[in-house]
CSV table of C-alpha atoms in Angstrom, one decimal:
chain,number,residue,atom,x,y,z
O,168,MET,CA,32.1,-159.8,6.7
O,169,LYS,CA,35.6,-158.3,5.9
O,170,LYS,CA,35.7,-154.6,5.2
O,171,TYR,CA,38.7,-152.4,4.2
O,172,ILE,CA,38.3,-148.8,5.5
O,173,THR,CA,40.5,-145.7,5.0
O,174,THR,CA,40.3,-142.8,7.3
O,175,PRO,CA,38.7,-140.4,7.8
O,176,LEU,CA,35.8,-142.4,9.3
O,177,THR,CA,32.9,-140.4,7.9
O,178,LYS,CA,29.2,-140.9,8.8
O,179,GLU,CA,28.7,-142.6,5.5
O,180,LYS,CA,31.3,-145.2,6.3
O,181,VAL,CA,30.0,-145.5,10.0
O,182,ILE,CA,26.4,-146.5,8.8
O,183,ASP,CA,27.9,-149.2,6.7
O,184,LEU,CA,29.6,-150.9,9.5
O,185,HIS,CA,27.8,-153.6,11.6
O,186,SER,CA,28.6,-155.4,14.8
O,187,GLY,CA,30.8,-158.4,14.0
O,188,ASP,CA,32.3,-157.0,10.9
O,189,GLU,CA,36.0,-157.7,10.4
O,190,VAL,CA,37.8,-154.4,9.4
O,191,PHE,CA,41.2,-153.7,8.1
O,192,LEU,CA,41.9,-150.0,8.9
O,193,THR,CA,44.3,-147.8,7.0
O,194,GLY,CA,45.1,-144.2,7.5
O,195,THR,CA,45.4,-141.7,10.4
O,196,ILE,CA,44.3,-142.5,13.9
O,197,TYR,CA,45.1,-140.9,17.2
O,198,THR,CA,46.0,-142.5,20.6
O,199,SER,CA,44.8,-141.4,23.9
O,200,ARG,CA,43.9,-142.8,27.3
O,201,ASP,CA,42.1,-141.5,30.3
O,202,ALA,CA,44.5,-138.6,31.2
O,203,GLY,CA,44.6,-137.4,27.6
O,204,HIS,CA,40.8,-137.7,27.3
O,205,LYS,CA,40.3,-135.6,30.4
O,206,ARG,CA,42.6,-132.9,29.0
O,207,LEU,CA,40.8,-133.0,25.6
O,208,VAL,CA,37.4,-132.6,27.2
O,209,GLU,CA,38.6,-129.8,29.6
O,210,THR,CA,40.2,-128.0,26.7
O,211,SER,CA,37.1,-128.1,24.6
O,212,LYS,CA,34.7,-127.1,27.4
O,213,LYS,CA,36.9,-124.0,27.9
O,214,GLY,CA,36.2,-123.1,24.3
O,215,GLU,CA,39.9,-123.5,23.3
O,216,SER,CA,41.2,-125.3,20.2
O,217,LEU,CA,42.0,-129.0,20.6
O,218,PRO,CA,45.4,-130.1,19.4
O,219,VAL,CA,43.7,-132.2,16.8
O,220,ASP,CA,40.5,-132.1,14.9
O,221,LEU,CA,38.4,-135.0,16.1
O,222,LYS,CA,35.7,-134.8,13.5
O,223,ASP,CA,35.5,-138.1,11.6
O,224,ALA,CA,38.5,-139.3,13.6
O,225,ILE,CA,39.3,-142.4,15.5
O,226,ILE,CA,41.0,-142.7,18.8
O,227,TYR,CA,42.9,-145.8,19.9
O,228,PHE,CA,42.9,-146.4,23.6
O,229,VAL,CA,46.5,-147.3,24.0
O,230,GLY,CA,49.7,-146.5,25.8
O,231,PRO,CA,52.4,-147.9,23.5
O,232,THR,CA,55.8,-149.0,24.5
O,233,PRO,CA,58.9,-147.3,23.1
O,234,ALA,CA,59.8,-148.2,19.6
O,235,LYS,CA,62.8,-150.5,18.9
O,236,PRO,CA,65.2,-149.7,16.1
O,237,GLY,CA,63.5,-149.9,12.7
O,238,GLN,CA,59.9,-149.6,14.2
O,239,ALA,CA,57.5,-146.8,14.2
O,240,LEU,CA,56.2,-147.7,17.6
O,241,GLY,CA,56.6,-150.5,20.2
O,242,SER,CA,54.0,-152.9,21.4
O,243,CYS,CA,50.6,-151.2,21.2
O,244,GLY,CA,47.8,-153.4,22.6
O,245,PRO,CA,44.5,-151.9,23.5
O,246,THR,CA,43.7,-150.7,27.0
O,247,THR,CA,40.5,-151.3,28.9
O,248,SER,CA,38.0,-148.9,27.3
O,249,TYR,CA,35.6,-148.2,30.3
O,250,ARG,CA,38.1,-145.8,31.7
O,251,MET,CA,37.2,-143.5,28.8
O,252,ASP,CA,33.5,-143.9,29.3
O,253,ALA,CA,33.3,-140.5,31.3
O,254,TYR,CA,34.7,-138.6,28.3
O,255,SER,CA,33.6,-140.5,25.1
O,256,PRO,CA,30.1,-139.3,25.0
O,257,TYR,CA,31.2,-135.6,25.0
O,258,LEU,CA,33.9,-136.2,22.4
O,259,ILE,CA,31.4,-138.0,20.1
O,260,SER,CA,28.5,-135.4,20.6
O,261,GLU,CA,30.6,-132.1,20.7
O,262,CYS,CA,33.8,-132.9,18.9
O,263,GLY,CA,32.6,-135.3,16.1
O,264,LEU,CA,34.5,-138.4,17.1
O,265,THR,CA,33.3,-141.3,15.0
O,266,GLY,CA,35.5,-144.2,16.0
O,267,MET,CA,37.1,-145.8,19.1
O,268,ILE,CA,39.4,-148.7,19.4
O,269,GLY,CA,39.9,-150.6,22.6
O,270,LYS,CA,38.8,-153.7,24.6
O,271,GLY,CA,36.0,-154.4,26.9
O,272,LYS,CA,32.5,-153.2,27.6
O,273,ARG,CA,31.3,-149.6,27.2
O,274,ASN,CA,28.5,-148.1,29.3
O,275,ASP,CA,25.0,-147.1,28.2
O,276,ASP,CA,26.0,-143.4,27.9
O,277,VAL,CA,28.6,-144.1,25.3
O,278,VAL,CA,26.4,-146.5,23.4
O,279,ASN,CA,23.5,-143.9,23.3
O,280,ALA,CA,25.9,-141.2,22.1
O,281,MET,CA,27.2,-143.5,19.3
O,282,LYS,CA,23.6,-144.3,18.2
O,283,GLU,CA,22.5,-140.6,18.3
O,284,HIS,CA,25.6,-139.2,16.6
O,285,GLY,CA,26.9,-142.0,14.5
O,286,ALA,CA,30.1,-143.6,15.9
O,287,VAL,CA,31.4,-147.1,16.2
O,288,TYR,CA,33.5,-148.9,18.7
O,289,PHE,CA,36.1,-151.3,17.3
O,290,GLY,CA,37.8,-154.1,19.3
O,291,ALA,CA,41.5,-154.9,19.0
O,292,ILE,CA,42.9,-158.2,20.3
O,293,GLY,CA,44.3,-157.7,23.8
O,294,GLY,CA,47.7,-159.4,24.2
O,295,ALA,CA,48.6,-158.9,20.6
O,296,GLY,CA,50.3,-155.5,20.9
O,297,ALA,CA,53.5,-156.6,19.3
O,298,LEU,CA,51.6,-157.9,16.2
O,299,LEU,CA,49.4,-154.7,16.1
O,300,SER,CA,52.6,-152.6,16.2
O,301,GLN,CA,53.5,-154.0,12.8
O,302,CYS,CA,50.5,-152.1,11.3
O,303,VAL,CA,51.9,-148.8,12.5
O,304,LYS,CA,53.9,-147.2,9.8
O,305,LYS,CA,54.5,-143.8,11.5
O,306,SER,CA,54.1,-142.3,15.0
O,307,GLU,CA,54.3,-138.8,16.2
O,308,ILE,CA,53.6,-137.1,19.6
O,309,ILE,CA,51.3,-134.2,18.9
O,310,ALA,CA,50.3,-133.2,22.4
O,311,TYR,CA,50.6,-133.9,26.1
O,312,GLU,CA,54.1,-135.2,26.0
O,313,ASP,CA,54.3,-134.9,29.8
O,314,LEU,CA,51.8,-137.9,30.0
O,315,GLY,CA,54.5,-140.2,28.7
O,316,ALA,CA,52.9,-143.4,27.1
O,317,GLU,CA,49.6,-141.6,27.5
O,318,ALA,CA,50.6,-138.7,25.2
O,319,LEU,CA,48.3,-137.8,22.3
O,320,ARG,CA,49.9,-139.4,19.3
O,321,LYS,CA,49.1,-139.5,15.5
O,322,LEU,CA,49.6,-142.8,14.0
O,323,GLU,CA,49.6,-143.9,10.3
O,324,VAL,CA,48.4,-147.5,10.2
O,325,GLU,CA,48.0,-150.0,7.4
O,326,ASN,CA,45.5,-152.8,7.4
O,327,MET,CA,45.1,-152.8,11.2
O,328,PRO,CA,42.8,-155.8,12.0
O,329,LEU,CA,39.8,-154.8,14.1
O,330,THR,CA,36.3,-156.1,14.8
O,331,VAL,CA,33.2,-153.9,15.0
O,332,ILE,CA,32.0,-154.5,18.6
O,333,ILE,CA,29.2,-151.9,18.9
O,334,ASP,CA,27.8,-150.3,15.7
O,335,SER,CA,26.0,-147.0,15.3
O,336,TYR,CA,22.7,-148.9,15.6
O,337,GLY,CA,23.6,-150.0,19.2
O,338,GLU,CA,24.2,-153.6,18.2
O,339,ASN,CA,26.8,-155.1,20.7
O,340,LEU,CA,28.8,-158.1,19.7
O,341,TYR,CA,29.5,-158.7,23.5
O,342,LEU,CA,25.7,-159.3,24.0
O,343,THR,CA,24.7,-160.9,20.6
O,344,GLY,CA,27.7,-163.1,20.6
O,345,ARG,CA,27.0,-164.5,23.9
O,346,GLU,CA,23.3,-164.9,23.1
O,347,ASN,CA,24.1,-166.7,19.9
O,348,TYR,CA,26.5,-169.0,21.7
O,349,LEU,CA,23.9,-169.9,24.4
O,350,LYS,CA,21.3,-170.6,21.7
O,351,SER,CA,23.8,-172.9,19.9
O,352,LYS,CA,24.1,-175.0,23.1
O,353,LYS,CA,20.3,-175.7,23.5
């Protein structure tokens, strides 16, 4: 099913998303990878303010390339998500993160946090970073500039094509898709 979503990604929107849904996302999202996630968690655990409010927010796991003239951002394909698995449960449970965009599997701790607190994991197509960058209308570094491509960025996106991989009920397209495929071959 195709769904058009505008941020913020509230709990009401989260519960309406199901594994396998095609989503076209518009609005503000943030970028971060493992080094940025580590800093966010360390900052929060110290009781300090984060550089961005993550309540009802989406983080895209990406380290984009520099923008070419006339572009907001260079190629921005998803990075492998499991590298953020050590940090995602905390950001979901303690900071209110409701959405993540990446590629690849997530561990049980992440899935359990998503189910308990209401969050979703979107998949973006790996290898399509140049096409995905066309959805980015604005890009601004807001923290951790010393991390280069891994800096925390604020992006404004328009109709970014995504697929709900794991929904807030724990349904996982990587598992159900494989099971459905195998059943169809019998």
